[in-house]
Structures are given as C-alpha cells and as structure tokens.
Tab-separated table of C-alpha atoms in Angstrom:
chain	number	residue	atom	x	y	z
Z	24	MET	CA	84.472	112.648	96.740
Z	25	SER	CA	85.927	116.088	96.369
Z	26	ALA	CA	85.540	118.084	99.550
Z	27	ARG	CA	84.394	121.404	98.181
Z	28	SER	CA	84.149	124.143	100.728
Z	29	PHE	CA	80.662	125.027	101.867
Z	30	THR	CA	79.300	128.434	102.775
Z	31	ASP	CA	76.117	129.779	104.289
Z	32	ARG	CA	74.578	129.692	100.818
Z	33	ASP	CA	74.613	125.946	101.056
Z	34	ILE	CA	72.411	126.115	104.104
Z	35	HIS	CA	69.669	127.512	101.903
Z	36	LEU	CA	70.322	124.978	99.170
Z	37	ALA	CA	70.151	122.129	101.653
Z	38	LEU	CA	67.012	123.450	103.289
Z	39	ASP	CA	65.263	123.888	99.966
Z	40	GLY	CA	66.262	120.466	98.666
Z	41	GLU	CA	68.596	121.959	96.088
Z	42	LEU	CA	71.852	120.495	97.320
Z	43	PRO	CA	73.043	117.762	94.930
Z	44	GLU	CA	72.660	114.320	96.357
Z	45	ASP	CA	76.386	113.587	96.256
Z	46	GLU	CA	77.264	116.658	98.284
Z	47	ARG	CA	74.923	116.053	101.172
Z	48	ALA	CA	77.182	113.831	103.251
Z	49	ALA	CA	80.058	116.293	103.028
Z	50	TYR	CA	77.673	119.119	103.832
Z	51	GLN	CA	76.513	117.344	106.994
Z	52	ILE	CA	80.075	116.880	108.131
Z	53	TRP	CA	80.807	120.541	107.477
Z	54	LEU	CA	77.685	121.525	109.397
Z	55	GLU	CA	78.664	119.417	112.405
Z	56	ALA	CA	82.101	121.000	112.379
Z	57	ASN	CA	80.678	124.547	112.328
Z	58	PRO	CA	78.347	125.126	115.268
Z	59	ASP	CA	77.488	128.664	114.070
Z	60	MET	CA	76.390	127.360	110.746
Z	61	LYS	CA	74.502	124.527	112.340
Z	62	ALA	CA	72.645	126.920	114.601
Z	63	ARG	CA	71.760	129.078	111.660
Z	64	SER	CA	70.564	126.094	109.703
Z	65	LEU	CA	68.303	125.024	112.566
Z	66	ARG	CA	66.941	128.499	112.909
Z	67	TYR	CA	66.119	128.808	109.214
Z	68	ALA	CA	64.507	125.404	109.292
Z	69	ALA	CA	62.358	126.440	112.245
Z	70	ASP	CA	61.309	129.687	110.544
Z	71	ASN	CA	60.502	127.747	107.403
Z	72	ALA	CA	58.333	125.312	109.289
Z	73	ALA	CA	56.563	128.169	111.044
Z	74	LEU	CA	55.841	129.855	107.710
Z	75	ARG	CA	54.463	126.686	106.211
Z	76	ASN	CA	52.294	125.925	109.214
Z	77	LEU	CA	50.997	129.427	109.324
Z	78	PHE	CA	49.523	129.319	105.845
Z	79	ALA	CA	48.694	125.618	105.655
Z	80	GLY	CA	45.130	126.290	106.756
Z	81	VAL	CA	44.417	128.405	103.686
Z	82	LEU	CA	44.315	125.260	101.572
Z	83	GLU	CA	41.463	123.925	103.690
Z	84	GLU	CA	39.333	127.042	103.486
Z	85	PRO	CA	36.294	126.916	101.249
Z	86	VAL	CA	36.998	128.755	98.017
Z	87	PRO	CA	35.071	132.042	97.908
Z	88	ALA	CA	32.252	131.934	95.398
Z	89	ARG	CA	33.520	134.980	93.546
Z	90	LEU	CA	36.687	133.119	92.599
Z	91	VAL	CA	34.775	130.162	91.225
Z	92	THR	CA	32.585	132.606	89.361
Z	93	ALA	CA	35.630	134.313	87.912
Z	94	VAL	CA	36.583	131.019	86.271
Z	95	ASN	CA	33.161	129.724	85.329
Z	96	GLY	CA	31.995	133.128	84.279
Z	97	GLU	CA	28.475	133.056	85.634
Z	98	GLY	CA	26.780	135.254	88.111
Z	99	PRO	CA	27.578	138.752	89.228
Z	100	ARG	CA	31.099	139.950	88.959
Z	101	ARG	CA	32.784	141.771	91.706
Z	102	LYS	CA	32.492	145.478	91.512
Z	103	GLN	CA	35.354	146.890	89.537
Z	104	ALA	CA	35.870	149.391	92.269
Z	105	THR	CA	37.573	147.073	94.698
Z	106	PRO	CA	41.135	146.705	93.532
Z	107	TRP	CA	41.856	150.242	92.513
Z	108	TRP	CA	40.411	151.986	95.487
Z	109	ARG	CA	42.282	149.706	97.786
Z	110	MET	CA	45.439	150.808	96.086
Z	111	VAL	CA	44.514	154.429	96.014
Z	112	ALA	CA	43.430	154.308	99.603
Z	113	ALA	CA	46.583	152.684	100.809
Z	114	ALA	CA	48.726	154.924	98.734
Z	115	SER	CA	47.180	158.204	99.570
Z	116	LEU	CA	47.178	157.470	103.244
Z	117	LEU	CA	50.888	157.294	103.004
Z	118	ILE	CA	52.109	159.922	100.649
Z	119	ALA	CA	52.081	163.634	100.470
Z	120	GLY	CA	49.361	165.536	98.763
Z	121	GLY	CA	51.069	166.251	95.477
Z	122	LEU	CA	49.447	163.329	93.787
Z	123	GLY	CA	46.005	164.760	93.775
Z	124	GLY	CA	45.920	164.900	90.038
Z	125	TYR	CA	47.059	161.362	89.653
Z	126	LEU	CA	44.526	160.005	92.072
Z	127	ALA	CA	41.717	161.951	90.539
Z	128	GLY	CA	42.904	160.780	87.162
Z	129	MET	CA	42.609	157.225	88.324
Z	130	SER	CA	39.113	157.657	89.563
Z	131	GLY	CA	38.284	159.442	86.351
Z	132	LEU	CA	38.932	156.309	84.343
Z	133	GLY	CA	35.376	155.258	84.794
Z	134	MET	CA	36.233	152.308	86.986
Z	135	GLY	CA	33.420	152.043	89.416
Z	136	GLY	CA	33.564	155.595	90.674
Z	137	ASP	CA	30.015	156.822	90.839
Z	138	SER	CA	28.118	157.659	93.929
Z	139	ASP	CA	31.178	157.393	96.139
Z	140	ASP	CA	33.137	159.845	94.001
Z	141	ARG	CA	30.179	162.144	93.966
Z	142	MET	CA	29.928	162.008	97.735
Z	143	ALA	CA	33.631	162.736	98.074
Z	144	GLN	CA	33.323	165.697	95.707
Z	145	LEU	CA	30.458	167.146	97.710
Z	146	ALA	CA	32.363	166.651	100.936
Z	147	ILE	CA	35.414	168.395	99.504
Z	148	ALA	CA	33.279	171.238	98.175
Z	149	ALA	CA	31.676	171.713	101.578
Z	150	HIS	CA	35.061	171.626	103.255
Z	151	GLN	CA	36.506	174.171	100.853
Z	152	THR	CA	33.620	176.543	101.357
Z	153	PHE	CA	33.311	176.368	105.103
Z	154	ALA	CA	36.610	175.229	106.596
Z	155	SER	CA	38.386	178.207	105.071
Z	156	ASP	CA	35.946	180.634	106.638
Z	157	LYS	CA	37.934	181.989	109.548
Z	158	ASN	CA	35.112	183.754	111.297
Z	159	ARG	CA	32.012	181.716	110.787
Z	160	PRO	CA	32.832	178.173	109.700
Z	161	VAL	CA	29.933	176.606	111.570
Z	162	GLU	CA	26.272	177.287	112.217
Z	163	VAL	CA	26.221	175.696	115.641
Z	164	ASP	CA	29.347	175.668	117.704
Z	165	GLY	CA	30.662	172.665	119.529
Z	166	SER	CA	30.129	173.888	123.067
Z	167	ASP	CA	26.827	172.052	123.372
Z	168	GLN	CA	27.536	168.778	121.671
Z	169	ALA	CA	24.271	167.132	122.612
Z	170	TYR	CA	22.338	169.924	120.959
Z	171	LEU	CA	24.586	169.921	117.901
Z	172	THR	CA	24.420	166.192	117.278
Z	173	GLY	CA	20.718	166.058	118.068
Z	174	TRP	CA	20.042	168.705	115.479
Z	175	LEU	CA	22.296	167.149	112.838
Z	176	SER	CA	20.857	163.689	113.504
Z	177	LYS	CA	17.315	164.901	113.113
Z	178	ARG	CA	18.016	166.681	109.865
Z	179	THR	CA	20.117	163.957	108.244
Z	180	GLY	CA	18.050	161.066	109.523
Z	181	LEU	CA	21.097	159.417	111.034
Z	182	THR	CA	22.224	158.745	114.555
Z	183	LEU	CA	25.229	160.991	114.729
Z	184	VAL	CA	27.925	161.521	117.272
Z	185	ALA	CA	30.655	164.125	117.078
Z	186	PRO	CA	33.805	161.996	117.105
Z	187	ASP	CA	36.277	162.890	119.816
Z	188	LEU	CA	39.473	163.581	117.915
Z	189	SER	CA	41.406	165.139	120.785
Z	190	LYS	CA	43.798	162.207	120.743
Z	191	ASP	CA	44.781	163.376	117.265
Z	192	GLY	CA	45.022	166.980	118.440
Z	193	PHE	CA	41.721	168.156	116.974
Z	194	THR	CA	38.912	169.858	118.822
Z	195	LEU	CA	35.380	170.256	117.607
Z	196	LEU	CA	34.518	173.726	116.320
Z	197	GLY	CA	30.945	172.843	115.585
Z	198	GLY	CA	28.768	171.770	112.708
Z	199	ARG	CA	26.392	172.770	109.984
Z	200	LEU	CA	24.030	171.344	107.440
Z	201	VAL	CA	25.012	171.257	103.800
Z	202	PRO	CA	22.996	170.296	100.733
Z	203	ALA	CA	23.948	166.987	99.163
Z	204	ASP	CA	22.285	166.370	95.801
Z	205	GLY	CA	18.789	166.404	97.162
Z	206	ALA	CA	19.716	165.050	100.565
Z	207	THR	CA	21.032	166.854	103.606
Z	208	ALA	CA	24.481	166.176	104.933
Z	209	ALA	CA	26.066	167.016	108.255
Z	210	LEU	CA	29.421	168.738	108.260
Z	211	MET	CA	31.378	168.795	111.493
Z	212	LEU	CA	34.502	170.900	111.614
Z	213	TYR	CA	37.570	170.373	113.736
Z	214	ALA	CA	40.730	172.387	114.235
Z	215	ASP	CA	44.100	171.628	115.766
Z	216	ALA	CA	46.427	173.950	117.641
Z	217	ASP	CA	48.185	174.948	114.413
Z	218	GLY	CA	44.929	176.031	112.851
Z	219	ASN	CA	44.624	173.028	110.489
Z	220	ARG	CA	41.006	172.233	109.873
Z	221	ILE	CA	39.403	168.959	108.955
Z	222	SER	CA	35.789	168.141	108.191
Z	223	VAL	CA	33.729	165.111	108.989
Z	224	TYR	CA	30.965	164.855	106.413
Z	225	VAL	CA	28.113	162.403	106.927
Z	226	VAL	CA	25.099	161.741	104.773
Z	227	ALA	CA	22.287	159.171	104.772
Z	228	GLU	CA	23.008	158.073	101.264
Z	229	GLY	CA	24.856	155.405	99.439
Z	230	THR	CA	23.982	152.422	97.366
Z	231	GLU	CA	27.072	150.322	97.572
Z	232	ARG	CA	29.845	149.417	99.927
Z	233	SER	CA	33.002	151.191	99.062
Z	234	LYS	CA	35.801	153.119	100.613
Z	235	GLY	CA	38.757	154.984	99.325
Z	236	THR	CA	40.293	158.370	98.983
Z	237	PHE	CA	39.531	161.134	96.571
Z	238	THR	CA	41.190	164.342	95.530
Z	239	LEU	CA	40.023	166.726	92.843
Z	240	ALA	CA	42.018	166.807	89.624
Z	241	SER	CA	42.951	170.368	90.496
Z	242	GLY	CA	44.490	169.251	93.779
Z	243	GLY	CA	43.438	170.554	97.150
Z	244	PRO	CA	42.224	168.659	100.173
Z	245	GLU	CA	41.828	164.952	100.276
Z	246	ALA	CA	38.721	163.000	101.237
Z	247	VAL	CA	39.001	159.622	102.907
Z	248	TYR	CA	35.561	158.104	102.577
Z	249	TRP	CA	33.461	155.117	103.431
Z	250	GLN	CA	30.136	154.267	101.969
Z	251	ASP	CA	27.643	151.631	102.772
Z	252	GLU	CA	23.999	151.204	101.999
Z	253	GLY	CA	22.214	154.264	103.288
Z	254	TYR	CA	25.298	155.726	104.876
Z	255	GLY	CA	28.241	157.680	103.675
Z	256	CYS	CA	30.989	159.534	105.433
Z	257	ALA	CA	34.060	161.413	104.340
Z	258	ILE	CA	36.864	162.947	106.330
Z	259	VAL	CA	38.357	165.856	104.431
Z	260	GLY	CA	41.527	167.760	105.098
Z	261	THR	CA	45.021	168.629	104.038
Z	262	LEU	CA	47.163	166.678	106.436
Z	263	PRO	CA	50.212	164.517	105.935
Z	264	PRO	CA	48.807	161.270	104.536
Z	265	GLU	CA	49.654	159.094	107.487
Z	266	GLN	CA	48.043	161.480	109.932
Z	267	MET	CA	45.049	161.818	107.630
Z	268	GLY	CA	44.593	158.063	107.667
Z	269	THR	CA	44.847	157.833	111.428
Z	270	VAL	CA	42.400	160.657	112.067
Z	271	ALA	CA	39.970	159.329	109.475
Z	272	ARG	CA	39.928	155.853	110.925
Z	273	ASN	CA	39.516	157.184	114.407
Z	274	ALA	CA	36.577	159.338	113.348
Z	275	TYR	CA	34.987	156.560	111.354
Z	276	LYS	CA	35.174	154.069	114.199
Z	277	GLN	CA	33.447	156.479	116.545
Z	278	LEU	CA	30.748	157.303	114.033
Z	279	ILE	CA	30.005	153.643	113.517
Z	280	ALA	CA	30.059	152.916	117.229
Z	281	GLY	CA	27.756	155.877	117.833
Z	282	ALA	CA	25.317	154.742	115.171
Z	283	ALA	CA	25.294	151.239	116.605
Z	284	ARG	CA	24.304	152.418	120.055
Z	285	THR	CA	20.721	152.959	119.031
S	4	MET	CA	35.199	120.282	70.868
S	5	ARG	CA	36.176	123.740	71.906
S	6	SER	CA	33.788	123.789	74.829
S	7	ARG	CA	34.893	120.376	76.031
S	8	LEU	CA	38.496	121.516	76.032
S	9	MET	CA	37.463	124.721	77.701
S	10	ASP	CA	35.680	122.846	80.473
S	11	ASP	CA	38.728	120.711	81.115
S	12	LYS	CA	40.889	123.766	81.259
S	13	LYS	CA	38.574	125.521	83.638
S	14	ALA	CA	38.423	122.483	85.886
S	15	ALA	CA	42.206	122.390	85.996
S	16	ILE	CA	42.322	126.084	86.883
S	17	LEU	CA	39.709	125.688	89.607
S	18	GLN	CA	41.894	123.079	91.235
S	19	GLU	CA	44.696	125.577	91.615
S	20	ILE	CA	42.668	128.179	93.466
S	21	PRO	CA	43.565	127.007	96.996
S	22	ARG	CA	47.260	127.196	96.147
S	23	LEU	CA	46.877	130.594	94.546
S	24	ARG	CA	45.016	131.843	97.586
S	25	ARG	CA	47.726	130.636	99.918
S	26	TYR	CA	50.432	132.330	97.875
S	27	ALA	CA	48.461	135.559	97.714
S	28	ARG	CA	47.741	135.476	101.446
S	29	ALA	CA	51.403	135.123	102.256
S	30	LEU	CA	52.228	137.988	99.918
S	31	LEU	CA	49.557	140.411	101.026
S	32	ARG	CA	48.355	139.451	104.490
S	33	ASP	CA	44.902	141.004	104.224
S	34	ARG	CA	42.474	138.337	103.175
S	35	ASP	CA	40.295	140.454	100.910
S	36	SER	CA	43.263	142.016	99.153
S	37	ALA	CA	44.699	138.546	98.641
S	38	ASP	CA	41.479	137.227	97.162
S	39	ASP	CA	41.246	140.311	94.955
S	40	LEU	CA	44.679	139.466	93.626
S	41	VAL	CA	43.620	135.873	92.983
S	42	GLN	CA	40.490	137.044	91.230
S	43	ASP	CA	42.405	139.482	89.046
S	44	SER	CA	44.800	136.678	88.170
S	45	LEU	CA	42.016	134.284	87.260
S	46	GLU	CA	40.299	136.899	85.139
S	47	ARG	CA	43.502	137.668	83.317
S	48	ALA	CA	44.233	133.970	82.867
S	49	LEU	CA	40.854	133.386	81.247
S	50	LEU	CA	41.511	136.161	78.782
S	51	ARG	CA	44.804	134.572	77.833
S	52	MET	CA	43.860	130.978	77.820
S	53	ASP	CA	45.884	130.435	74.639
S	54	ASN	CA	49.103	131.186	76.473
S	55	TRP	CA	48.711	128.099	78.569
S	56	ARG	CA	50.273	125.112	76.939
S	57	THR	CA	47.787	122.333	77.390
S	58	GLY	CA	48.966	119.057	78.714
S	59	GLU	CA	50.835	120.937	81.375
S	60	SER	CA	49.496	121.759	84.794
S	61	PRO	CA	48.298	125.354	84.752
S	62	ARG	CA	49.974	125.921	88.095
S	63	ARG	CA	53.142	127.639	86.977
S	64	TRP	CA	51.322	129.606	84.336
S	65	LEU	CA	48.831	130.892	86.931
S	66	PHE	CA	51.515	131.681	89.482
S	67	THR	CA	53.415	133.608	86.818
S	68	ILE	CA	50.352	135.679	85.997
S	69	MET	CA	49.720	136.348	89.657
S	70	HIS	CA	53.287	137.323	90.296
S	71	HIS	CA	53.199	139.911	87.516
S	72	LEU	CA	50.027	141.406	88.914
S	73	PHE	CA	51.477	141.434	92.407
S	74	ILE	CA	54.642	143.213	91.308
S	75	ASP	CA	52.642	145.747	89.266
S	76	GLN	CA	50.532	146.434	92.304
S	77	MET	CA	53.566	146.852	94.544
S	78	ARG	CA	55.220	149.179	92.034
S	79	LYS	CA	52.180	151.391	91.814
S	80	VAL	CA	52.068	151.667	95.542
S	81	SER	CA	55.778	152.071	96.077
S	82	ARG	CA	55.961	154.877	93.551
S	83	ARG	CA	54.039	156.677	96.190
S	84	GLY	CA	56.338	155.709	98.960
S	85	GLU	CA	55.113	152.575	100.585
S	86	ALA	CA	54.934	148.933	99.717
S	87	ALA	CA	51.935	147.813	101.655
S	88	ILE	CA	48.255	147.466	101.107
S	89	LEU	CA	46.544	148.649	104.206
S	90	PRO	CA	43.165	147.496	105.280
S	91	LEU	CA	41.419	150.768	105.904
S	92	GLU	CA	38.748	149.687	108.220
S	93	ALA	CA	39.787	148.242	111.528
S	94	SER	CA	36.730	146.064	111.956
S	95	GLU	CA	37.174	144.611	108.524
S	96	ALA	CA	40.805	143.893	109.142
S	97	LEU	CA	39.876	142.081	112.304
S	98	ALA	CA	37.150	140.151	110.584
S	99	THR	CA	39.477	138.859	107.918
S	100	PRO	CA	42.823	138.019	109.436
S	101	ALA	CA	45.461	136.480	107.236
S	102	ILE	CA	44.906	133.277	109.134
S	103	GLN	CA	42.269	132.239	111.582
S	104	ALA	CA	42.883	132.788	115.259
S	105	GLU	CA	46.166	134.533	114.930
S	106	SER	CA	48.390	133.998	117.895
S	107	VAL	CA	50.992	136.531	118.892
S	108	ALA	CA	53.712	134.379	117.406
S	109	SER	CA	51.956	133.874	114.123
S	110	ARG	CA	51.065	137.530	113.871
S	111	GLU	CA	54.701	138.365	114.347
S	112	ILE	CA	55.699	136.104	111.504
S	113	VAL	CA	53.029	137.518	109.228
S	114	ASP	CA	54.083	141.055	110.132
S	115	ALA	CA	57.722	140.261	109.529
S	116	LEU	CA	56.946	138.711	106.171
S	117	GLN	CA	55.173	141.882	105.100
S	118	GLN	CA	58.221	143.959	105.886
S	119	ILE	CA	60.452	142.044	103.508
S	120	SER	CA	60.751	143.662	100.088
S	121	PRO	CA	58.177	142.300	97.608
S	122	ASP	CA	60.782	140.635	95.386
S	123	ARG	CA	62.386	138.761	98.245
S	124	ARG	CA	59.054	137.962	99.819
S	125	ALA	CA	57.774	136.428	96.586
S	126	ALA	CA	60.913	134.326	96.143
S	127	LEU	CA	60.889	133.097	99.712
S	128	VAL	CA	57.190	132.297	99.731
S	129	MET	CA	57.363	130.427	96.438
S	130	VAL	CA	60.135	128.190	97.658
S	131	ALA	CA	59.561	127.912	101.400
S	132	ILE	CA	55.765	127.765	101.456
S	133	GLU	CA	54.752	126.706	97.979
S	134	GLY	CA	57.571	124.216	97.636
S	135	PHE	CA	58.664	125.146	94.121
S	136	SER	CA	62.189	124.299	93.058
S	137	TYR	CA	64.672	127.094	92.458
S	138	ALA	CA	64.433	126.492	88.728
S	139	GLU	CA	60.652	126.687	88.758
S	140	ALA	CA	60.585	129.764	90.948
S	141	ALA	CA	63.231	131.527	88.861
S	142	THR	CA	61.207	130.913	85.706
S	143	MET	CA	57.980	132.133	87.243
S	144	LEU	CA	59.591	135.205	88.733
S	145	GLY	CA	61.476	135.854	85.511
S	146	VAL	CA	64.919	136.136	87.086
S	147	PRO	CA	68.179	134.193	86.716
S	148	ALA	CA	68.767	131.371	89.173
S	149	GLY	CA	71.539	133.301	90.907
S	150	THR	CA	69.237	136.224	91.546
S	151	LEU	CA	66.588	133.943	92.924
S	152	MET	CA	69.102	132.335	95.245
S	153	SER	CA	70.267	135.594	96.681
S	154	ARG	CA	66.705	136.802	97.123
S	155	ILE	CA	65.936	133.714	99.127
S	156	ALA	CA	69.092	133.970	101.203
S	157	ARG	CA	68.526	137.660	101.915
S	158	GLY	CA	64.832	137.227	102.473
S	159	ARG	CA	65.371	134.489	104.983
S	160	GLU	CA	68.055	136.424	106.805
S	161	GLU	CA	65.838	139.498	106.855
S	162	LEU	CA	62.967	137.461	108.260
S	163	ARG	CA	65.198	136.111	110.989
S	164	GLY	CA	66.359	139.605	111.912
S	165	LEU	CA	62.824	140.968	112.007
S	166	LEU	CA	61.618	138.126	114.188
S	167	ASP	CA	64.518	138.641	116.555
S	168	ASP	CA	63.711	142.350	116.792
S	169	GLN	CA	60.091	141.587	117.578
S	170	ALA	CA	61.061	139.066	120.211
S	171	ARG	CA	63.368	141.633	121.807
S	172	ARG	CA	60.670	144.271	121.823
S	173	ARG	CA	58.233	141.828	123.340
S	174	ALA	CA	60.771	140.982	126.042
S	175	ILE	CA	61.243	144.660	126.813
S	176	ARG	CA	57.504	145.204	127.086
S	177	ILE	CA	57.222	142.324	129.493
S	178	VAL	CA	60.068	143.680	131.608
S	179	GLU	CA	58.444	147.125	131.655
S	180	LYS	CA	55.202	145.691	132.963
C-alpha cells in the first residue's frame, strides 16, 4: 500500500476511529518510529479515557422529574426565571457597569421578574438615598455591632448578623431601617478606604427562590440578590463586577450562617 | 393516530435524556445550569416536533437543538466578556457538583474543560465523550468536516496544556508546603 506520510492530525483520526482501515497498519509503523508522536498519542488517549470516565456516571443518574415533565407536558413547569437570571447573574458579575440598561431591559421582558425585581429596586432605592449621604448615612453606627444587629433583627423579624467584609476591604459604617412595601428592611452600609460604599439590604419577605442581579434601566448601582421563602437579601453597589460578585457572595454566606445559628 | 405517533415520539425523546444530560454537564459543569439547558432543549424540541424526521433516532436532532441553545447562551455571556456560567451560591455549587464525589484529578479535568472555548469544547465532547463520528458531529455543529477536525485537534491540545499547567501548580503548592 502507498506509504502516505502521517502527521499529528492522524493521531486524532486514529483515536476517534476515523482513520481508514487500510491506513492503520502504516500508521502504527509510523507511530512506533516516532516516539514523540507515540507519547502524544498515549497522552491524548489517557485524557480521552479520563473525560469519558468522568461523565459516565451521568447516564446512571435518575432523570430529574422536571425533564420528564418537559416532554410529557404535565405538572408544574419550572419557573421561567431560572435560565435568564443565571445568565444575567453570571454576566453582570463579570462585566463593567455600562450594561445596566441592557440588564434592566432583560428583566423588563416580563420573564419571571416579580417580587425579586421589586426587592432589588427597593434595595437600590435605599442605597441611592442613604449611601450617598456623606454625613449621616446610618441611624446607628457600627461601633456597637451587637446593639445594631439586635435592633435590626427585632424590627425585621430576622436573625441578622453584620457580615464582616474586611477581607474585601469594607468596614461597617452602621445600619438603618428602611420601609419595604409594607414590611421593614434592614440596610447595613459599608465603606472601603477609597470611599466606595456598598449596602447590604435584608428583608423578611419573598415567595420564591431566586437570585440574580438587577440594575435600573437608567443605570446606576447594581444589586446582587438572593431570595428564598420569607427571606430576601440584596447587596448593592457600584464596584467592578468581579469584586461585586466576590463581596456579595461573602456577605450572603455570612448572613446565611448567622441566620442558621439560631 | 396523531396521539399514538406523538406518544411514540415522546418515548423516543425521553430515552435520549441521559445522553443529553451528559453532554450538557460536560459543556457547562454546573449541574443545575446543565439541566436547565436540557430542559430548554426539550421544550424547544416539542415545539418543533415536525422538524424531526420520523423513523430516525431523535438523538442527532436533539443534540443539534441543544448545541444551538448552548452557543446562543455562550454568545450572550461572552458579549459581556466572559464565557462561563457561574454558580452564584457557594453552597448550591457544592451541593450539585458536575459529578459526584469529585476528586482533585477529576475536578482539574472538569475545570480545564471549562476553559476551552465553547466551540472547541462542544466538538471535543461530542466526539470524545459522546462518541459521535466526525461526520455526525460536523452536521450537528453545522461546520465543515475540516473545521470540526481542527477544533478537536486544538481542543485536545488545549486540554493537555491546561492539565499540565494544573499539575505544575499542584506540584509547586506541594513543594511550598
């Protein structure tokens, strides 16, 4: 047979079963004669096997009911909110603030955004009113944290802690109560050394599990929020998206851990 | 007659769900995001049932639908600078790993896979994990065979490089301890 010359491309063809039958013998000879190529072939084969093994278990998993329902068309459908907020959340954690309009536009499409959007709007409104107040942003300052959180907990009906965000460069200025559509929300304000301020807004409200980010159509600060039954929280600020995401997650984890302690 | 045919079609689609889930999991890592993608694909498929030529397995048709949704999703995200869907909540991410009981080695592979560009990742996963032929994968991904080949070659080489980097970093960490 004609001894065509092989290249590293053929390694992939051979591995994927795409090398014509009548070329395989010649390929093997070529491989044996080229230790570099042989090593590469073995390595690719090992990586391939690892990939396959890694995901093999997925085939054995029980199929989630919502997927069966999607085909058979009975029962409750998943909330529309899920896919888009995941996208928006991921995206806005990672890009600069200029997209406010776009993000708000997305949530304005009527896909799911109800109580969570409303909560985010209230949190942003509170942040805009109070965080920009240079002299008196808070009612109770952060020097006595036990008093502050005790007061906020009592008034909101939640077990609140003031998250320690010093790792992210933010110190607690203090907190205040803000009205929240008939409920009372706690607003805790933080500042970093450059004077950037962020708010942690918590309210005992929420009817569904959701999370995402929200920015008003007119731009301005961004809210990263989580909502669960009877609990909602939003971290609001104007930080680079990645930093915003980190700070928000850090705050959220501490709030949840604090609430779980009781 | 229509409903009988419909039931058969649905049964055939249901059978493909495990495969679709595996493909999605390899593409997206996060379990919930992957299942969301599968669900979106199934919902879209049901709306376009007529596009599936009966008598054929729905597999390639479903994978094609899912691939389009995946690429749309990646484009939307990458327009904003990043091609990754992040699980926001740490506890949730931990509760739903891409695979059960992730070992360090398997986590490294999953991480590396996520760093490969979506086009290459899809090509590599279709062929290396899902076992499609080049011709099948090229059709589903809507690219010429030559393009598919180079995506696979580059994807595989990229994966190798990423795994080597991780192994080196791990070695350095061990030395530093």
